[in-house]
Short mmCIF file of N, CA and C in Angstrom, two decimals:
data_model
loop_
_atom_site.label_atom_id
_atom_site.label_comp_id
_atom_site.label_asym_id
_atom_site.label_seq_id
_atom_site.Cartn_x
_atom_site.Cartn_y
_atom_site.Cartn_z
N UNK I 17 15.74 -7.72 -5.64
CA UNK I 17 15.93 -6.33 -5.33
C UNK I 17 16.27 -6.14 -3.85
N UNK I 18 15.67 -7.10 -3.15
CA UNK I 18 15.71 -6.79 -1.47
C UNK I 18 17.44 -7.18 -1.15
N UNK I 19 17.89 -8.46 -1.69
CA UNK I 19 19.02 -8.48 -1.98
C UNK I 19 20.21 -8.02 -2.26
N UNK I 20 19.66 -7.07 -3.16
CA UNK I 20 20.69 -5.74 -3.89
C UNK I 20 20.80 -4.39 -2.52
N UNK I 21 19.40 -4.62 -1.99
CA UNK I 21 19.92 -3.60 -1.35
C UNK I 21 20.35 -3.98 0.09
N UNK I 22 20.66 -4.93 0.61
CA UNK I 22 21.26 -4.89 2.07
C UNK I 22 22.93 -5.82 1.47
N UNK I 23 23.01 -6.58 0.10
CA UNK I 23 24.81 -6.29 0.05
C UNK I 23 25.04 -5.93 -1.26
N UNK I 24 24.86 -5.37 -2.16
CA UNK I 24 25.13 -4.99 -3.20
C UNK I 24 24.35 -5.54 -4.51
N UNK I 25 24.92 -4.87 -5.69
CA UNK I 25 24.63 -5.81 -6.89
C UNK I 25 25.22 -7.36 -7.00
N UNK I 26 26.62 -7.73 -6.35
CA UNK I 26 27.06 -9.15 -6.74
C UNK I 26 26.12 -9.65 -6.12
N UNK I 27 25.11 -9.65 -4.93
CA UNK I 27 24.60 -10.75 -5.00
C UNK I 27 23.31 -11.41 -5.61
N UNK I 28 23.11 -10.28 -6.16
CA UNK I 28 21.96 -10.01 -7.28
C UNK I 28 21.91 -10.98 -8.69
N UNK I 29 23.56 -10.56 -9.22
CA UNK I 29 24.18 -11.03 -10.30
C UNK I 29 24.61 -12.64 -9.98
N UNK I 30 24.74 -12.86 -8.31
CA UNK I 30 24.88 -14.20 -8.39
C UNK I 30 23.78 -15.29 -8.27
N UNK I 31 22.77 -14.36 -7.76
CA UNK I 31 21.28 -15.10 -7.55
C UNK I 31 20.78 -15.42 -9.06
N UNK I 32 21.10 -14.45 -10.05
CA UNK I 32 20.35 -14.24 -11.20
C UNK I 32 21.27 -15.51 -11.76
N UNK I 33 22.48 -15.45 -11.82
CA UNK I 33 22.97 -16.55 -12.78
C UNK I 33 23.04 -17.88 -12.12
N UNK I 34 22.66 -18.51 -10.55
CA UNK I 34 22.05 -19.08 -10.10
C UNK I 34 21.22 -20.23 -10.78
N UNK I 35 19.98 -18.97 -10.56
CA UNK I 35 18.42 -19.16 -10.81
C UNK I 35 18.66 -19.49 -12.97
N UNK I 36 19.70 -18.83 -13.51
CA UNK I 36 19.72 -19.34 -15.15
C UNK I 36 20.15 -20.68 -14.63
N UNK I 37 21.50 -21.34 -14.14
CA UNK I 37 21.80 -22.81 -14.26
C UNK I 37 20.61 -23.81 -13.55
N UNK I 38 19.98 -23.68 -12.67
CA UNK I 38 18.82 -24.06 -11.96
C UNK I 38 17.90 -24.07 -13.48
N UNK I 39 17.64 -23.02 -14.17
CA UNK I 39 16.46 -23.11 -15.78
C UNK I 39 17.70 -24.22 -16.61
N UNK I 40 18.76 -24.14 -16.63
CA UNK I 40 19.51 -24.75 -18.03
C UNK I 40 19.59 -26.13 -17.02
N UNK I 41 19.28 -26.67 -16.32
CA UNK I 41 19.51 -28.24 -15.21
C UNK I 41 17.63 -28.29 -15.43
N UNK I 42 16.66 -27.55 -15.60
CA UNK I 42 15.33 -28.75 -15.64
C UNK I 42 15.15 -28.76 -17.66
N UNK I 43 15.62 -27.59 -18.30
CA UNK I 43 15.47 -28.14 -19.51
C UNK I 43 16.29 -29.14 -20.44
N UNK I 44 17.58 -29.91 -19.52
CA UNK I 44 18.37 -30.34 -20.17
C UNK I 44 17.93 -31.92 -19.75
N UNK I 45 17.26 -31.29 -18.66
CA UNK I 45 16.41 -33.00 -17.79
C UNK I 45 15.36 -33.33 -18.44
N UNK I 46 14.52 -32.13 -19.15
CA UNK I 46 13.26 -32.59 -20.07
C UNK I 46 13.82 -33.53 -21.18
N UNK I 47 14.96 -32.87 -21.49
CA UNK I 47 15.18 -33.35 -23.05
C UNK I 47 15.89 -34.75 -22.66
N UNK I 48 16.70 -35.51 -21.59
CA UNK I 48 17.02 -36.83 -21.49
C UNK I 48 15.43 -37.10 -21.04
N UNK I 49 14.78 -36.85 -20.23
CA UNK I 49 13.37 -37.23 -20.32
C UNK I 49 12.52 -37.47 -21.36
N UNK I 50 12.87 -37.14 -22.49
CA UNK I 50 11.77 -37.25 -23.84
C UNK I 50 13.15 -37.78 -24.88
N UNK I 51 13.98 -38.73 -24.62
CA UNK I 51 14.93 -38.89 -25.64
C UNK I 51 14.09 -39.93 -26.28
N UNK I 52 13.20 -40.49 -25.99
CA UNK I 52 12.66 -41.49 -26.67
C UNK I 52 11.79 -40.97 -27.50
N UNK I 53 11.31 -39.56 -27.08
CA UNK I 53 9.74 -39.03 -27.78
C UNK I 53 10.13 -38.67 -29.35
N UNK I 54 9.32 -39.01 -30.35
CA UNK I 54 9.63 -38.96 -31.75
C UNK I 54 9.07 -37.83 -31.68
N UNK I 55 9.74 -36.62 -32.78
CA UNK I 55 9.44 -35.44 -33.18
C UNK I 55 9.61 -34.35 -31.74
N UNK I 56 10.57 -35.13 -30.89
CA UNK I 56 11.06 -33.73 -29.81
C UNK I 56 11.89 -33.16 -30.14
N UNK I 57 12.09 -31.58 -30.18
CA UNK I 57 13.11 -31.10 -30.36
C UNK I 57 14.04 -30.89 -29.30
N UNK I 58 15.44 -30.62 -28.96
CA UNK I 58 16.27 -30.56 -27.84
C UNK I 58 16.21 -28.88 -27.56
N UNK I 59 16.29 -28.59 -26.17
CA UNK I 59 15.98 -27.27 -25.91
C UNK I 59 17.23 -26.59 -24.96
N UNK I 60 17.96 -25.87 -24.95
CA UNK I 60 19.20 -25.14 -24.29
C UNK I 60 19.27 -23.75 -23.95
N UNK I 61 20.11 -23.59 -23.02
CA UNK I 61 20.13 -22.36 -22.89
C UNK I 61 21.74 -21.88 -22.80
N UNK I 62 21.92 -20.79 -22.99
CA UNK I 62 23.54 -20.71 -22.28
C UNK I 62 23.64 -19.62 -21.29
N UNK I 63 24.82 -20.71 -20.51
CA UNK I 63 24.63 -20.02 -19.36
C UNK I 63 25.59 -18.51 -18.90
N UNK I 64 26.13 -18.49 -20.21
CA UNK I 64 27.25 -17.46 -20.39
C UNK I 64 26.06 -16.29 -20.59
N UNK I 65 24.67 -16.48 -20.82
CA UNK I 65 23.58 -15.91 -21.32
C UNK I 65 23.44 -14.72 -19.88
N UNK I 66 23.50 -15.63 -19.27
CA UNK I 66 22.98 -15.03 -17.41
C UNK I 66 24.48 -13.87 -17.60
N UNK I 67 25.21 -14.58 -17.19
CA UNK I 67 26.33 -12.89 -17.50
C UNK I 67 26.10 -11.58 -17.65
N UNK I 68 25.55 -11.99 -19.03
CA UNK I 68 25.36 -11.18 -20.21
C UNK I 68 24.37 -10.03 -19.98
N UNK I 69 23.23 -11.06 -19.62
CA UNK I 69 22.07 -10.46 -19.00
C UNK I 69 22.07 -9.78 -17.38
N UNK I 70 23.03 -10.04 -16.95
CA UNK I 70 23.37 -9.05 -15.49
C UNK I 70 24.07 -8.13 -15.76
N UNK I 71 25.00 -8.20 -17.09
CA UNK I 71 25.31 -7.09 -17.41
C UNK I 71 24.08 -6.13 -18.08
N UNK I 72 23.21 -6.41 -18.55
CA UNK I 72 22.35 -5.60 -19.40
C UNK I 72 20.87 -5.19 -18.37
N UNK I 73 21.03 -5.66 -17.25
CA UNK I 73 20.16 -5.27 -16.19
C UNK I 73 20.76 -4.07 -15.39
N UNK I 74 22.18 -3.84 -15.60
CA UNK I 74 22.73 -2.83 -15.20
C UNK I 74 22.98 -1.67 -16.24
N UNK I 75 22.69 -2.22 -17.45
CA UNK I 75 22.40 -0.90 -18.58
C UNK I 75 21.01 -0.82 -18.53
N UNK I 76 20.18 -1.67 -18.40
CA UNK I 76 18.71 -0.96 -18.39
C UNK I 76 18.30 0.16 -17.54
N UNK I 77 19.25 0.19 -16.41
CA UNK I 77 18.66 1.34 -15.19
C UNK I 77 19.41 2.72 -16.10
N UNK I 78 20.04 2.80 -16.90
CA UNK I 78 20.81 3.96 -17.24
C UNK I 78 20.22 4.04 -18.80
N UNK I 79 19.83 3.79 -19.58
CA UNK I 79 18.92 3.41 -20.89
C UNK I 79 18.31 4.06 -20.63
N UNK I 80 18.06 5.34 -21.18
CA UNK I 80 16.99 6.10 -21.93
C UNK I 80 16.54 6.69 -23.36
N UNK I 81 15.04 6.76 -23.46
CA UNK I 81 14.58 6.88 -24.85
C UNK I 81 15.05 8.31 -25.47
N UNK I 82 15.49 8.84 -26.00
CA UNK I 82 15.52 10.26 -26.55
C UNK I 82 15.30 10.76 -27.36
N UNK I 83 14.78 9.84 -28.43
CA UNK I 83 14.39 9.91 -29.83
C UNK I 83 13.31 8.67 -30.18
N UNK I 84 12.63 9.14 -30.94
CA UNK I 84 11.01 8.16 -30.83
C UNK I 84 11.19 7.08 -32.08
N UNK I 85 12.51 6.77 -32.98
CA UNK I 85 12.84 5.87 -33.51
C UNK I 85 13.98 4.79 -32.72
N UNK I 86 14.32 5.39 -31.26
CA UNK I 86 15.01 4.66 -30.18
C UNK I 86 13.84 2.70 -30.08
N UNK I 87 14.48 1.92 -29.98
CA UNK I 87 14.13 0.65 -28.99
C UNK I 87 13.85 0.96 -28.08
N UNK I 88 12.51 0.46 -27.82
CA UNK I 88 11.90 0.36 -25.94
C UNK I 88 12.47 -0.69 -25.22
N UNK I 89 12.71 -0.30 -23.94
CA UNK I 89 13.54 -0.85 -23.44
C UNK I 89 13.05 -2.66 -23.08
N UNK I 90 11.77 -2.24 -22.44
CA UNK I 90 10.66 -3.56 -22.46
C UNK I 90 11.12 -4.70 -23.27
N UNK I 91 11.06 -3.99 -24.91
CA UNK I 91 11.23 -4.92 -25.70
C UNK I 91 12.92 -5.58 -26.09
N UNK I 92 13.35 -4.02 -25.85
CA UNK I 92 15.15 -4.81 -26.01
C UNK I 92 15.13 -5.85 -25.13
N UNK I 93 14.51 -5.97 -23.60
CA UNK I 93 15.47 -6.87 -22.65
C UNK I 93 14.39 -8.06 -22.74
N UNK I 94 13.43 -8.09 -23.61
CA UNK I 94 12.41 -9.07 -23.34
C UNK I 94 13.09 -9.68 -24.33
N UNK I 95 13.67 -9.53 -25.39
CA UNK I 95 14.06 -10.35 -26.61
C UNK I 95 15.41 -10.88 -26.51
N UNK I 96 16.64 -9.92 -25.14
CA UNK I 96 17.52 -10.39 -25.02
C UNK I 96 17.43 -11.27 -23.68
N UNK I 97 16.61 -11.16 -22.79
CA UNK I 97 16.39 -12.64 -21.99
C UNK I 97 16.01 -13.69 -22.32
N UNK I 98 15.23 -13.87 -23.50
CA UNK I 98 14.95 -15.47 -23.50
C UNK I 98 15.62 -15.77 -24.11
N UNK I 99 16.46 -16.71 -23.18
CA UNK I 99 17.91 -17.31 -23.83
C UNK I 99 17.31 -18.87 -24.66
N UNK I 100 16.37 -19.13 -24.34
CA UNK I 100 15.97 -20.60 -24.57
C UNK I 100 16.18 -20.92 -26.15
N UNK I 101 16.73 -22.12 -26.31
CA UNK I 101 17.40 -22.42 -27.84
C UNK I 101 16.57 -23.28 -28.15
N UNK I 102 15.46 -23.63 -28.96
CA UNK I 102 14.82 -24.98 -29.64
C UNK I 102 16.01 -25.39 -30.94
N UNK I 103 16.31 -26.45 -30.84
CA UNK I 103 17.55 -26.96 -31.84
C UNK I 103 15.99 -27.83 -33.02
N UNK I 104 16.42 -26.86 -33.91
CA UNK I 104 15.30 -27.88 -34.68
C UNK I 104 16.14 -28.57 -35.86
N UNK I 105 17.08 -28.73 -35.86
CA UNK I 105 17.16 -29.96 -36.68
C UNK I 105 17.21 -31.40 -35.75
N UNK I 106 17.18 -32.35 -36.40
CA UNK I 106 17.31 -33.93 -35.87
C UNK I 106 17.83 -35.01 -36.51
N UNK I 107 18.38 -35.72 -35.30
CA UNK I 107 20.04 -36.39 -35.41
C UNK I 107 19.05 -37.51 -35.71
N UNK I 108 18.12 -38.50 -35.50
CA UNK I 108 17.38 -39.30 -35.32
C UNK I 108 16.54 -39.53 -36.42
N UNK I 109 15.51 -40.73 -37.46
CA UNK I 109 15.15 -40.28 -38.63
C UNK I 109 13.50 -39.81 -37.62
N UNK I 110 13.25 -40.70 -36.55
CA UNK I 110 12.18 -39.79 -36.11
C UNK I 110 11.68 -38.47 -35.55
N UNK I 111 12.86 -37.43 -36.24
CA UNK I 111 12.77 -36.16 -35.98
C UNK I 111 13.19 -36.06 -34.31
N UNK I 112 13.42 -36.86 -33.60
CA UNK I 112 14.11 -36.47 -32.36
C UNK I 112 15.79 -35.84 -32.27
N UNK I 113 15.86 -35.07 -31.61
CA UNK I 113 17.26 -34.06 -31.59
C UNK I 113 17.78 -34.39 -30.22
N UNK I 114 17.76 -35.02 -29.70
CA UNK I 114 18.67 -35.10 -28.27
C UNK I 114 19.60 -36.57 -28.26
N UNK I 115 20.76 -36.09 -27.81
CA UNK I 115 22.19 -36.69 -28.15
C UNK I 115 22.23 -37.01 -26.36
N UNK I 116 22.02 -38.25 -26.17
CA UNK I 116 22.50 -38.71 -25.16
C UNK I 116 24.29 -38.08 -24.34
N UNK I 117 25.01 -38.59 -25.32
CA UNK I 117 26.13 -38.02 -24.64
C UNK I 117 26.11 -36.33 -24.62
N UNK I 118 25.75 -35.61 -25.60
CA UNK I 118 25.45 -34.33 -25.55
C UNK I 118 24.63 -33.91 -23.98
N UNK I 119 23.80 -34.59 -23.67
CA UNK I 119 23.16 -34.24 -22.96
C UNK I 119 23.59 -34.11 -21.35
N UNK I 120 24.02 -35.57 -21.08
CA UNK I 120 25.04 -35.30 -20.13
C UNK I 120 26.13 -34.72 -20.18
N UNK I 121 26.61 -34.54 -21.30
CA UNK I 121 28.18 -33.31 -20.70
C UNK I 121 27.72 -31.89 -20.27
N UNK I 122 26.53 -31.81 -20.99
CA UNK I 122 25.86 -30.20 -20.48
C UNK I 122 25.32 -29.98 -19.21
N UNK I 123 24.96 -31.62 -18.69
CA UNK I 123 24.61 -31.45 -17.25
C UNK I 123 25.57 -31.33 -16.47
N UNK I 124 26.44 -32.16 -17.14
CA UNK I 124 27.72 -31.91 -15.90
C UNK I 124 28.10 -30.39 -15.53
N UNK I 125 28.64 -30.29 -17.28
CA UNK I 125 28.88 -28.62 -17.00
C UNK I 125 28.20 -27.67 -16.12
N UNK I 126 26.52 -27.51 -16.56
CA UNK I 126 25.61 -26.93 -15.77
C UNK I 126 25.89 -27.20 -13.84
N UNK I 127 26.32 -28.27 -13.79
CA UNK I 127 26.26 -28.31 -12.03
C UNK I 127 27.70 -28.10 -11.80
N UNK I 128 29.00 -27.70 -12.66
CA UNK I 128 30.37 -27.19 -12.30
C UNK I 128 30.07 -25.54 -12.45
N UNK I 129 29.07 -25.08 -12.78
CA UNK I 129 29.10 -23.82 -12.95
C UNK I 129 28.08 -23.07 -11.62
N UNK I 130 26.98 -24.13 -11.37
CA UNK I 130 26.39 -23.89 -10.54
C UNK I 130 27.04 -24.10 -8.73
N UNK I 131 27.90 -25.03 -8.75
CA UNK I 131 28.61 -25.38 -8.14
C UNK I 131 29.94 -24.71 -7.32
N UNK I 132 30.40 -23.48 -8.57
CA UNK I 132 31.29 -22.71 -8.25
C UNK I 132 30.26 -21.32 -8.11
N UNK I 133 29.31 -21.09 -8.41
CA UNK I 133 28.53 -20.13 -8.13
C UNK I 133 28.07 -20.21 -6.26
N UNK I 134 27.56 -21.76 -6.10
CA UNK I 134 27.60 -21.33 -5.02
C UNK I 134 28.52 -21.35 -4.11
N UNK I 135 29.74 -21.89 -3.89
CA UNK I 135 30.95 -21.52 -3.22
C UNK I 135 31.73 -20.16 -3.35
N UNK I 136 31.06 -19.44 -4.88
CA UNK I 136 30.85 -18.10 -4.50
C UNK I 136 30.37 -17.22 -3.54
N UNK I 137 29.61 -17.93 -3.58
CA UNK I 137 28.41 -17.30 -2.48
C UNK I 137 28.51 -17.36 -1.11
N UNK I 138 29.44 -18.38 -0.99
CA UNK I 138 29.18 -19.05 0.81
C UNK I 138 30.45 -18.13 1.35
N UNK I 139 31.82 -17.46 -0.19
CA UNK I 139 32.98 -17.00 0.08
C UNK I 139 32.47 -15.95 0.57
N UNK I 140 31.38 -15.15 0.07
CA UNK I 140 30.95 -13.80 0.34
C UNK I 140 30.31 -13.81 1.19
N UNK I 141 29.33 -14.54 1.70
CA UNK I 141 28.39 -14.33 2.90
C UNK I 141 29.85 -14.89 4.19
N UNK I 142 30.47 -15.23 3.74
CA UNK I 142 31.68 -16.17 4.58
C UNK I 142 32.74 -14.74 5.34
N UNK I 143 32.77 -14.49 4.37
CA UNK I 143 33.89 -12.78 4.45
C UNK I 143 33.02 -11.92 5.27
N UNK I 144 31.88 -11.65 4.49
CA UNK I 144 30.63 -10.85 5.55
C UNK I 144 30.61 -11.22 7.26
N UNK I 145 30.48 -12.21 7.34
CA UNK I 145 30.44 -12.80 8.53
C UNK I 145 31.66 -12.29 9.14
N UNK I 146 33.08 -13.02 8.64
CA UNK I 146 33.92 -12.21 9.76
C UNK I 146 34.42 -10.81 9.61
N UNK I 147 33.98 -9.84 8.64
CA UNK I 147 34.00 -8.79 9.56
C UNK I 147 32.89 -8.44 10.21
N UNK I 148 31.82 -8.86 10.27
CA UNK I 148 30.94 -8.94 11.44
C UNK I 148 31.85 -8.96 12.91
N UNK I 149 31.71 -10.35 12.69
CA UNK I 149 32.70 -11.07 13.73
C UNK I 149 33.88 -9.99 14.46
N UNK I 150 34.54 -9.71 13.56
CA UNK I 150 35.52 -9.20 13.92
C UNK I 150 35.83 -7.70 14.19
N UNK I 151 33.86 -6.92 13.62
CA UNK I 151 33.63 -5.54 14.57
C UNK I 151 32.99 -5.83 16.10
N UNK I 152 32.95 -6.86 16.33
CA UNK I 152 31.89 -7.05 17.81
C UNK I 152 32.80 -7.51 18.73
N UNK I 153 34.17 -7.91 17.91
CA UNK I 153 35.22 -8.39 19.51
C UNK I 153 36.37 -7.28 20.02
N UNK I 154 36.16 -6.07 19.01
CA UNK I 154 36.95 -5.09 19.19
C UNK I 154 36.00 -3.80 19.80
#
């Protein structure tokens, strides 16, 4: 919030989808961490999820109840944030679900997304800076 308010919502929306690839990079590390464990299930998130959900953090401020068979809002955004996927079937006969190669292409992905998020970030605090810069020499 402190964020939002000294440069806007993008950097809100970029912290938030951030902080999702940072959650989808330690649960994709649990699951190569337990590829050996019999009866683990593989756990995911998507990160197209964070989007989604910065968009719907900007309908929650404008969401109101008006009728007492309406959804509370609490509960709409509590059921549409947890993006977390338990995959319960299994590839393995010991009930384990995590696909080695699966696993790393999602990491990769996860750190090309996180990756351009933050060179997002450095563009905007980068731009900020010179017109800083460039109100203090005039």
């Amino acid at each position: 919030m402190i964020l939002e308010n000294l440069f806007g919502p993008f950097t809100e929306r970029l912290q938030l989808a951030m902080h999702r690839a940072v959650q989808r990079h330690a649960l994709l590390s649990a699951n190569l961490a337990n590829q050996s464990t019999p009866g683990y299930k593989r756990k995911d998130m998507s990160f197209f999820l964070s989007l989604e959900e910065a968009g719907l953090r900007e309908q929650q401020r404008s969401l109101r109840i008006t009728h007492p068979n309406h959804i509370s809002e609490s509960k709409f955004f509590k059921n549409a944030m947890n993006g977390i996927v338990r995959e319960e079937r299994s590839i393995r006969q010991d009930g384990n679900s995590v696909d080695l190669e699966r696993e790393v292409a999602a990491l990769t992905e996860t750190q090309l997304h996180y990756s351009t998020l933050s060179e997002m970030a450095r563009r905007y605090f980068q731009s900020m800076h010179e017109v800083i810069k460039e109100g203090r020499s005039t």
